[in-house]
Amino acid sequence: MSRWLPKTFRDHPAVLLLAATEMWEAFSYVGLRTVLVYYLTQDLGYSTEDASLIYGTFLGVAYVTPILGGWIADRFIGRSAAIVGGALLKMAGYIGLVIGANVTGCLAAIVIGNGLFLPTLPATLGALFSPNAPDRQRSFSFYYLAVSAGALLAPLICGTLGENFGWRYSFLASATGLAAAIVIFLAGRHLLPPDRPGAASHPVDKMPVAQASQSVIPLLAGVLAAVIVLRVAYEQLGNTVALFAASEVDRSLGADFTIPYTWFQSINPLGVILFTPLLVWGWRKAAARASSQNDYFRMAIGSSIMALAFVGLALVIQLGQPGQISWPVLAAFFLMVTFGELWVLPVGLSLFAPGARRTRCNHHRVLVQCACGWQFSCWIDGPREPALGYCNFFLLCAVFPLLAATIFVAIGRRSRRVIEAA
């Protein structure tokens, strides 16, 4: 049987262990994200404004706590304890939601557990390889594919249970997925190297920051600001766009079936799985022809694609009737946003890698981007959408990726001058 596994898994079975663990953890967490705004508005009676504020604050904090959690894992309790302890805290939060406990306390337990879990699993994967090991990049590719697989399944299962039987069954499904992750990790923990808090797994580059080109630092700061701006619009997929799918879209498929509105949240991870190989192939072909695009202009293209998606959705809303927007329009919108995302976020992440002294520094930049994007998105969403209506609100959302594209173009021109002056 083992001969049918990819070579990376045969040589490093711990990679399969960590990928399977993360797949089920991603299933549980994305399942919660998929249904949270519906649970708040439909079961608990929160207004759209209050639900958006809770949603954005929860997800923003969930991306900040890993900064502290990663430090605690590295310095004090070790990675394995952080993974198991974080998962158990999250499990307590999910079970609390199932039994109808205080929603604030449940979400607090989940974000604290997420702080321990989220940064530790990829760090454990990285600890399996030396920095230049040939299997390192391939292993992370398998790992992120597992994340996408879990995110793809979550809306289909958790969303369907919630729509048909009640949102608490969604939380029960999330808890079950997380329980599977815990069991898988504990069963295979012996495959991992010894865990010593406070000790680096591999030597890291001690190059002083002062040696980094000072002309590059403003460019990276600009990328960070642009991605934060971009995420204000991007993070509406799980909030305002989710509510729009439930109330304004004709989801009929044939005479006897109506597409569950939570299923649309699966389109984003599906698009990641489908589009990533095509984009990587295209960029490699361009590089082979010596016609590769400046990374900053590439991100500007992606931002513009996302802006066009929001403008297109707004125009369809303006021309259509409430409740009669065809579901393929919304599906095309999700795919278009995802296609634009893949031109921006992975490319932006790669720009930080050469100058980052430690992998965790790079990870923290991404977490800050996500947290700021989530928080700003909830600030514009709550008070604006009811007053503007969906059409004008989505036009407002288009402004943010256009602004990000403008920043990327300005950085791209600046980078050319820096290269020419070098």
CSV table of C-alpha atoms in Angstrom, one decimal:
chain,number,residue,atom,x,y,z
A,1,MET,CA,0.0,0.0,0.0
A,2,SER,CA,2.8,2.4,0.9
A,3,ARG,CA,4.2,2.3,-2.6
A,4,TRP,CA,1.1,4.2,-3.9
A,5,LEU,CA,1.9,7.1,-1.6
A,6,PRO,CA,3.9,10.1,-2.9
A,7,LYS,CA,7.6,9.8,-2.2
A,8,THR,CA,7.5,12.7,0.3
A,9,PHE,CA,5.0,10.8,2.4
A,10,ARG,CA,7.0,7.5,2.2
A,11,ASP,CA,10.2,9.2,3.3
A,12,HIS,CA,8.6,11.5,5.8
A,13,PRO,CA,5.4,10.0,7.3
A,14,ALA,CA,5.2,12.8,9.7
A,15,VAL,CA,4.2,15.1,6.8
A,16,LEU,CA,1.2,12.9,6.2
A,17,LEU,CA,0.4,13.1,9.9
A,18,LEU,CA,0.5,16.9,10.1
A,19,ALA,CA,-1.4,17.3,6.8
A,20,ALA,CA,-4.2,15.1,8.0
A,21,THR,CA,-4.3,16.8,11.3
A,22,GLU,CA,-4.5,20.2,9.7
A,23,MET,CA,-7.1,19.1,7.1
A,24,TRP,CA,-9.6,18.2,9.9
A,25,GLU,CA,-8.7,21.3,12.0
A,26,ALA,CA,-9.3,23.5,8.9
A,27,PHE,CA,-12.6,21.7,8.4
A,28,SER,CA,-13.7,22.5,11.9
A,29,TYR,CA,-12.6,26.2,11.8
A,30,VAL,CA,-13.9,27.0,8.4
A,31,GLY,CA,-17.2,25.3,9.3
A,32,LEU,CA,-17.6,27.7,12.2
A,33,ARG,CA,-16.7,30.7,10.0
A,34,THR,CA,-19.2,29.6,7.4
A,35,VAL,CA,-22.2,29.5,9.7
A,36,LEU,CA,-21.3,32.1,12.4
A,37,VAL,CA,-23.0,35.1,10.9
A,38,TYR,CA,-26.1,33.0,10.2
A,39,TYR,CA,-26.2,31.7,13.8
A,40,LEU,CA,-25.9,35.2,15.2
A,41,THR,CA,-28.7,36.7,13.1
A,42,GLN,CA,-31.1,33.8,12.8
A,43,ASP,CA,-30.8,32.0,16.1
A,44,LEU,CA,-29.6,34.7,18.5
A,45,GLY,CA,-31.5,37.6,16.9
A,46,TYR,CA,-28.5,39.9,16.4
A,47,SER,CA,-28.9,42.7,13.9
A,48,THR,CA,-26.8,42.6,10.8
A,49,GLU,CA,-24.6,45.4,12.2
A,50,ASP,CA,-24.0,43.7,15.5
A,51,ALA,CA,-23.4,40.3,13.9
A,52,SER,CA,-20.9,41.8,11.5
A,53,LEU,CA,-19.0,43.5,14.3
A,54,ILE,CA,-18.9,40.3,16.3
A,55,TYR,CA,-17.8,38.3,13.2
A,56,GLY,CA,-15.1,40.7,12.3
A,57,THR,CA,-13.8,41.1,15.8
A,58,PHE,CA,-13.7,37.4,16.4
A,59,LEU,CA,-11.8,36.7,13.2
A,60,GLY,CA,-9.4,39.6,13.7
A,61,VAL,CA,-8.5,38.5,17.2
A,62,ALA,CA,-8.1,35.0,16.0
A,63,TYR,CA,-5.3,36.2,13.8
A,64,VAL,CA,-3.6,38.1,16.6
A,65,THR,CA,-3.5,35.5,19.3
A,66,PRO,CA,-1.1,33.2,17.3
A,67,ILE,CA,1.6,35.8,17.7
A,68,LEU,CA,1.6,35.2,21.5
A,69,GLY,CA,0.7,31.6,21.2
A,70,GLY,CA,3.7,30.8,19.0
A,71,TRP,CA,6.0,32.5,21.5
A,72,ILE,CA,4.5,30.5,24.4
A,73,ALA,CA,4.9,27.2,22.4
A,74,ASP,CA,8.5,27.9,21.5
A,75,ARG,CA,9.7,29.2,24.8
A,76,PHE,CA,7.7,27.3,27.4
A,77,ILE,CA,5.4,24.4,26.7
A,78,GLY,CA,6.6,22.9,23.4
A,79,ARG,CA,4.9,22.4,20.1
A,80,SER,CA,3.1,19.2,20.8
A,81,ALA,CA,1.5,20.5,24.0
A,82,ALA,CA,0.5,23.7,22.2
A,83,ILE,CA,-1.2,21.7,19.5
A,84,VAL,CA,-3.1,19.5,21.8
A,85,GLY,CA,-3.9,22.2,24.4
A,86,GLY,CA,-5.0,24.6,21.7
A,87,ALA,CA,-7.2,22.0,20.1
A,88,LEU,CA,-8.8,21.1,23.4
A,89,LEU,CA,-9.6,24.8,24.1
A,90,LYS,CA,-11.2,25.1,20.7
A,91,MET,CA,-13.1,21.9,21.3
A,92,ALA,CA,-14.5,23.4,24.5
A,93,GLY,CA,-15.7,26.4,22.6
A,94,TYR,CA,-17.4,24.3,19.9
A,95,ILE,CA,-19.2,22.2,22.5
A,96,GLY,CA,-20.3,25.3,24.3
A,97,LEU,CA,-21.9,26.6,21.1
A,98,VAL,CA,-23.6,23.2,20.7
A,99,ILE,CA,-25.2,23.3,24.1
A,100,GLY,CA,-26.1,27.0,23.8
A,101,ALA,CA,-23.6,28.5,26.3
A,102,ASN,CA,-22.6,32.2,26.2
A,103,VAL,CA,-21.4,32.9,22.7
A,104,THR,CA,-18.8,35.4,23.8
A,105,GLY,CA,-17.2,32.9,26.2
A,106,CYS,CA,-17.3,30.2,23.5
A,107,LEU,CA,-15.6,32.4,20.9
A,108,ALA,CA,-13.0,33.5,23.4
A,109,ALA,CA,-12.1,29.9,24.1
A,110,ILE,CA,-11.8,29.3,20.4
A,111,VAL,CA,-9.5,32.3,19.6
A,112,ILE,CA,-7.2,31.4,22.6
A,113,GLY,CA,-7.0,27.8,21.4
A,114,ASN,CA,-6.4,29.0,17.9
A,115,GLY,CA,-3.5,31.2,19.1
A,116,LEU,CA,-1.7,28.1,20.4
A,117,PHE,CA,-2.7,25.8,17.4
A,118,LEU,CA,-2.4,28.0,14.3
A,119,PRO,CA,1.3,28.9,14.3
A,120,THR,CA,2.5,25.7,15.8
A,121,LEU,CA,1.5,23.0,13.3
A,122,PRO,CA,3.3,24.6,10.3
A,123,ALA,CA,6.3,25.3,12.6
A,124,THR,CA,6.4,21.6,13.4
A,125,LEU,CA,6.3,20.7,9.8
A,126,GLY,CA,9.2,23.1,9.1
A,127,ALA,CA,11.2,21.6,11.9
A,128,LEU,CA,11.3,18.2,10.0
A,129,PHE,CA,13.6,19.6,7.3
A,130,SER,CA,16.7,21.7,7.1
A,131,PRO,CA,16.2,25.1,5.4
A,132,ASN,CA,17.5,23.9,2.0
A,133,ALA,CA,16.1,20.4,2.0
A,134,PRO,CA,14.6,19.4,-1.4
A,135,ASP,CA,11.4,18.0,0.2
A,136,ARG,CA,10.7,21.0,2.3
A,137,GLN,CA,8.7,23.0,-0.3
A,138,ARG,CA,6.9,19.9,-1.6
A,139,SER,CA,5.9,19.1,1.9
A,140,PHE,CA,4.4,22.5,2.5
A,141,SER,CA,2.5,22.2,-0.8
A,142,PHE,CA,0.9,19.0,0.4
A,143,TYR,CA,0.2,20.7,3.7
A,144,TYR,CA,-1.6,23.7,2.1
A,145,LEU,CA,-3.5,21.4,-0.2
A,146,ALA,CA,-4.8,19.6,2.9
A,147,VAL,CA,-5.9,23.0,4.3
A,148,SER,CA,-7.8,23.7,1.1
A,149,ALA,CA,-9.4,20.2,1.2
A,150,GLY,CA,-10.7,20.8,4.7
A,151,ALA,CA,-12.0,24.3,3.8
A,152,LEU,CA,-13.7,22.8,0.7
A,153,LEU,CA,-15.6,20.2,2.7
A,154,ALA,CA,-16.6,22.4,5.7
A,155,PRO,CA,-19.3,24.5,4.0
A,156,LEU,CA,-20.8,21.4,2.2
A,157,ILE,CA,-21.1,19.4,5.5
A,158,CYS,CA,-21.4,22.0,8.3
A,159,GLY,CA,-23.5,24.4,6.1
A,160,THR,CA,-25.9,21.7,5.0
A,161,LEU,CA,-26.4,20.4,8.5
A,162,GLY,CA,-27.0,23.9,9.8
A,163,GLU,CA,-29.5,24.9,7.1
A,164,ASN,CA,-31.6,21.7,7.4
A,165,PHE,CA,-31.4,20.8,11.1
A,166,GLY,CA,-30.2,23.9,13.0
A,167,TRP,CA,-26.9,25.8,13.3
A,168,ARG,CA,-25.9,23.9,16.5
A,169,TYR,CA,-25.5,20.8,14.4
A,170,SER,CA,-22.9,22.7,12.3
A,171,PHE,CA,-20.9,23.3,15.5
A,172,LEU,CA,-21.3,19.6,16.4
A,173,ALA,CA,-19.8,18.7,13.0
A,174,SER,CA,-17.0,21.2,13.6
A,175,ALA,CA,-16.3,19.6,17.0
A,176,THR,CA,-16.3,16.2,15.4
A,177,GLY,CA,-13.8,17.3,12.8
A,178,LEU,CA,-11.5,18.7,15.5
A,179,ALA,CA,-11.8,15.5,17.5
A,180,ALA,CA,-10.6,13.6,14.5
A,181,ALA,CA,-7.6,16.0,14.2
A,182,ILE,CA,-6.7,15.4,17.9
A,183,VAL,CA,-7.0,11.6,17.6
A,184,ILE,CA,-4.9,11.6,14.4
A,185,PHE,CA,-2.2,13.8,16.0
A,186,LEU,CA,-2.0,11.8,19.2
A,187,ALA,CA,-1.9,8.5,17.3
A,188,GLY,CA,1.1,9.6,15.2
A,189,ARG,CA,2.9,11.9,17.6
A,190,HIS,CA,5.7,9.3,17.9
A,191,LEU,CA,6.7,10.1,14.3
A,192,LEU,CA,7.7,13.7,15.2
A,193,PRO,CA,11.2,14.6,16.4
A,194,PRO,CA,11.8,15.4,20.1
A,195,ASP,CA,10.2,18.6,21.2
A,196,ARG,CA,12.4,20.9,23.2
A,197,PRO,CA,10.9,24.3,24.2
A,198,GLY,CA,13.4,27.1,23.8
A,199,ALA,CA,15.6,25.2,21.3
A,200,ALA,CA,15.7,26.0,17.6
A,201,SER,CA,15.0,23.1,15.4
A,202,HIS,CA,17.6,24.2,12.7
A,203,PRO,CA,20.2,26.9,12.6
A,204,VAL,CA,18.8,30.2,11.4
A,205,ASP,CA,20.4,33.0,9.5
A,206,LYS,CA,21.8,35.5,12.0
A,207,MET,CA,22.4,38.2,9.4
A,208,PRO,CA,21.7,41.6,11.2
A,209,VAL,CA,18.8,43.5,10.0
A,210,ALA,CA,21.1,46.5,9.4
A,211,GLN,CA,22.6,44.6,6.5
A,212,ALA,CA,19.3,44.4,4.7
A,213,SER,CA,18.9,47.0,1.9
A,214,GLN,CA,17.3,50.0,3.5
A,215,SER,CA,15.8,50.9,0.1
A,216,VAL,CA,13.8,47.6,0.2
A,217,ILE,CA,12.2,48.1,3.6
A,218,PRO,CA,9.8,50.9,2.4
A,219,LEU,CA,8.7,48.7,-0.5
A,220,LEU,CA,7.8,45.9,1.8
A,221,ALA,CA,6.0,48.3,4.1
A,222,GLY,CA,4.0,49.4,1.1
A,223,VAL,CA,3.1,45.8,0.2
A,224,LEU,CA,1.9,45.2,3.8
A,225,ALA,CA,-0.3,48.3,3.7
A,226,ALA,CA,-1.7,47.4,0.3
A,227,VAL,CA,-2.6,43.9,1.3
A,228,ILE,CA,-4.4,45.2,4.4
A,229,VAL,CA,-6.4,47.5,2.2
A,230,LEU,CA,-7.2,44.6,-0.2
A,231,ARG,CA,-8.4,42.3,2.6
A,232,VAL,CA,-11.1,44.8,3.6
A,233,ALA,CA,-12.9,43.8,0.5
A,234,TYR,CA,-11.8,40.2,0.3
A,235,GLU,CA,-13.0,39.3,3.8
A,236,GLN,CA,-16.6,40.3,2.9
A,237,LEU,CA,-16.9,36.8,1.3
A,238,GLY,CA,-17.8,35.3,4.6
A,239,ASN,CA,-19.9,38.2,5.9
A,240,THR,CA,-21.9,40.5,3.6
A,241,VAL,CA,-21.6,38.3,0.6
A,242,ALA,CA,-22.8,35.3,2.7
A,243,LEU,CA,-25.9,37.2,3.8
A,244,PHE,CA,-26.5,38.4,0.2
A,245,ALA,CA,-26.4,34.7,-0.9
A,246,ALA,CA,-29.1,33.8,1.6
A,247,SER,CA,-31.5,36.6,0.8
A,248,GLU,CA,-31.0,37.9,-2.7
A,249,VAL,CA,-30.0,35.0,-4.9
A,250,ASP,CA,-32.2,32.6,-6.8
A,251,ARG,CA,-30.5,29.3,-5.9
A,252,SER,CA,-32.9,27.0,-7.8
A,253,LEU,CA,-31.2,24.2,-9.6
A,254,GLY,CA,-33.8,22.5,-11.7
A,255,ALA,CA,-37.4,22.0,-10.4
A,256,ASP,CA,-36.7,20.2,-7.2
A,257,PHE,CA,-33.4,21.3,-5.7
A,258,THR,CA,-32.3,24.6,-4.1
A,259,ILE,CA,-28.6,25.1,-3.6
A,260,PRO,CA,-27.8,25.7,0.1
A,261,TYR,CA,-26.5,29.2,0.5
A,262,THR,CA,-23.6,28.0,2.7
A,263,TRP,CA,-22.3,26.0,-0.2
A,264,PHE,CA,-21.0,29.1,-2.0
A,265,GLN,CA,-18.3,29.3,0.7
A,266,SER,CA,-16.8,26.2,-0.8
A,267,ILE,CA,-16.1,27.9,-4.1
A,268,ASN,CA,-13.1,29.9,-2.8
A,269,PRO,CA,-11.1,26.8,-1.7
A,270,LEU,CA,-12.2,25.0,-4.8
A,271,GLY,CA,-10.9,27.8,-6.9
A,272,VAL,CA,-7.6,27.7,-5.0
A,273,ILE,CA,-7.2,24.0,-5.8
A,274,LEU,CA,-8.2,24.5,-9.5
A,275,PHE,CA,-6.4,27.7,-10.3
A,276,THR,CA,-3.1,27.4,-8.4
A,277,PRO,CA,-1.5,24.7,-10.7
A,278,LEU,CA,-2.6,26.7,-13.8
A,279,LEU,CA,-1.1,30.0,-12.5
A,280,VAL,CA,2.1,28.3,-11.4
A,281,TRP,CA,2.4,26.7,-14.9
A,282,GLY,CA,1.7,30.0,-16.6
A,283,TRP,CA,4.3,31.9,-14.5
A,284,ARG,CA,6.9,29.2,-15.1
A,285,LYS,CA,6.3,29.5,-18.8
A,286,ALA,CA,6.6,33.3,-18.7
A,287,ALA,CA,9.9,33.0,-16.7
A,288,ALA,CA,11.3,30.5,-19.2
A,289,ARG,CA,10.6,33.1,-22.0
A,290,ALA,CA,12.4,35.7,-19.8
A,291,SER,CA,9.1,37.7,-19.8
A,292,SER,CA,8.2,37.3,-16.1
A,293,GLN,CA,6.1,40.1,-14.7
A,294,ASN,CA,7.3,42.4,-12.0
A,295,ASP,CA,5.8,41.0,-8.8
A,296,TYR,CA,4.3,44.3,-7.8
A,297,PHE,CA,2.6,44.7,-11.1
A,298,ARG,CA,1.4,41.1,-10.9
A,299,MET,CA,-0.3,41.9,-7.6
A,300,ALA,CA,-1.8,45.0,-9.1
A,301,ILE,CA,-3.4,42.8,-11.8
A,302,GLY,CA,-4.8,40.5,-9.1
A,303,SER,CA,-6.2,43.5,-7.2
A,304,SER,CA,-7.8,44.8,-10.3
A,305,ILE,CA,-9.4,41.5,-11.0
A,306,MET,CA,-11.0,41.5,-7.6
A,307,ALA,CA,-12.2,45.0,-8.1
A,308,LEU,CA,-13.9,44.0,-11.4
A,309,ALA,CA,-15.6,41.1,-9.6
A,310,PHE,CA,-17.2,43.5,-7.1
A,311,VAL,CA,-18.2,46.0,-9.8
A,312,GLY,CA,-19.7,43.2,-12.0
A,313,LEU,CA,-21.7,41.9,-9.0
A,314,ALA,CA,-23.0,45.5,-8.3
A,315,LEU,CA,-24.0,46.0,-11.9
A,316,VAL,CA,-25.9,42.7,-12.0
A,317,ILE,CA,-27.7,43.7,-8.7
A,318,GLN,CA,-28.6,47.1,-10.2
A,319,LEU,CA,-30.1,45.5,-13.4
A,320,GLY,CA,-31.8,42.6,-11.6
A,321,GLN,CA,-34.6,42.2,-9.1
A,322,PRO,CA,-34.1,41.3,-5.4
A,323,GLY,CA,-34.2,37.6,-4.9
A,324,GLN,CA,-33.8,36.9,-8.6
A,325,ILE,CA,-30.0,37.2,-9.0
A,326,SER,CA,-29.0,34.0,-10.7
A,327,TRP,CA,-26.8,31.7,-8.7
A,328,PRO,CA,-24.2,31.3,-11.5
A,329,VAL,CA,-23.5,35.0,-11.2
A,330,LEU,CA,-22.6,34.6,-7.5
A,331,ALA,CA,-20.5,31.5,-8.3
A,332,ALA,CA,-18.6,33.4,-11.0
A,333,PHE,CA,-18.1,36.3,-8.6
A,334,PHE,CA,-16.5,33.9,-6.0
A,335,LEU,CA,-14.2,32.3,-8.7
A,336,MET,CA,-13.2,35.7,-10.0
A,337,VAL,CA,-12.3,37.0,-6.5
A,338,THR,CA,-10.3,33.8,-5.8
A,339,PHE,CA,-8.5,34.1,-9.1
A,340,GLY,CA,-7.5,37.6,-8.2
A,341,GLU,CA,-6.5,36.5,-4.7
A,342,LEU,CA,-4.0,34.0,-6.1
A,343,TRP,CA,-2.2,36.8,-8.0
A,344,VAL,CA,-1.8,38.8,-4.7
A,345,LEU,CA,-1.5,36.9,-1.5
A,346,PRO,CA,1.0,34.1,-2.3
A,347,VAL,CA,3.1,36.5,-4.3
A,348,GLY,CA,3.1,39.1,-1.4
A,349,LEU,CA,4.1,36.4,1.0
A,350,SER,CA,7.1,35.3,-1.1
A,351,LEU,CA,8.4,38.9,-1.1
A,352,PHE,CA,8.9,38.9,2.6
A,353,ALA,CA,10.7,35.5,2.7
A,354,PRO,CA,14.2,36.6,1.6
A,355,GLY,CA,14.4,39.4,4.2
A,356,ALA,CA,12.8,37.7,7.1
A,357,ARG,CA,15.3,36.7,9.7
A,358,ARG,CA,13.0,33.9,10.9
A,359,THR,CA,10.1,32.1,9.4
A,360,ARG,CA,7.9,33.1,12.3
A,361,CYS,CA,8.6,36.8,11.5
A,362,ASN,CA,7.2,36.2,8.1
A,363,HIS,CA,4.2,34.4,9.6
A,364,HIS,CA,3.5,37.3,11.9
A,365,ARG,CA,3.3,39.8,9.1
A,366,VAL,CA,0.7,37.7,7.4
A,367,LEU,CA,-1.3,37.4,10.7
A,368,VAL,CA,-1.2,41.2,11.1
A,369,GLN,CA,-2.5,41.6,7.5
A,370,CYS,CA,-5.3,39.3,8.2
A,371,ALA,CA,-6.2,40.8,11.6
A,372,CYS,CA,-6.3,44.4,10.2
A,373,GLY,CA,-8.2,43.3,7.2
A,374,TRP,CA,-10.9,41.5,9.2
A,375,GLN,CA,-11.3,44.4,11.7
A,376,PHE,CA,-11.5,47.1,9.0
A,377,SER,CA,-14.0,44.9,7.0
A,378,CYS,CA,-16.3,44.7,10.0
A,379,TRP,CA,-16.1,48.5,10.6
A,380,ILE,CA,-17.3,49.3,7.0
A,381,ASP,CA,-19.7,46.4,6.9
A,382,GLY,CA,-21.9,47.0,9.9
A,383,PRO,CA,-22.9,50.6,9.5
A,384,ARG,CA,-22.6,50.9,5.7
A,385,GLU,CA,-24.5,48.0,4.1
A,386,PRO,CA,-28.0,48.7,5.4
A,387,ALA,CA,-27.8,52.4,4.5
A,388,LEU,CA,-26.2,51.9,1.0
A,389,GLY,CA,-27.9,48.7,-0.1
A,390,TYR,CA,-26.0,45.8,-1.6
A,391,CYS,CA,-25.3,47.4,-5.0
A,392,ASN,CA,-23.7,50.6,-3.6
A,393,PHE,CA,-22.0,48.6,-0.8
A,394,PHE,CA,-20.2,46.3,-3.3
A,395,LEU,CA,-19.2,49.3,-5.4
A,396,LEU,CA,-17.6,50.7,-2.1
A,397,CYS,CA,-15.9,47.4,-1.7
A,398,ALA,CA,-14.4,47.7,-5.2
A,399,VAL,CA,-12.7,50.9,-4.1
A,400,PHE,CA,-10.4,49.0,-1.8
A,401,PRO,CA,-8.8,46.6,-4.3
A,402,LEU,CA,-8.5,49.5,-6.7
A,403,LEU,CA,-6.6,51.5,-4.1
A,404,ALA,CA,-4.4,48.4,-3.4
A,405,ALA,CA,-3.7,48.1,-7.2
A,406,THR,CA,-2.7,51.8,-7.2
A,407,ILE,CA,-0.3,51.2,-4.3
A,408,PHE,CA,1.2,48.1,-6.0
A,409,VAL,CA,1.8,50.0,-9.3
A,410,ALA,CA,3.5,52.8,-7.4
A,411,ILE,CA,5.7,50.3,-5.6
A,412,GLY,CA,6.5,48.5,-8.8
A,413,ARG,CA,7.7,51.8,-10.4
A,414,ARG,CA,9.8,52.5,-7.3
A,415,SER,CA,11.3,49.1,-7.3
A,416,ARG,CA,12.5,49.5,-10.9
A,417,ARG,CA,14.3,52.7,-9.9
A,418,VAL,CA,15.9,50.9,-6.9
A,419,ILE,CA,17.0,48.0,-9.2
A,420,GLU,CA,18.4,50.5,-11.8
A,421,ALA,CA,20.3,52.4,-9.1
A,422,ALA,CA,21.8,49.2,-7.6
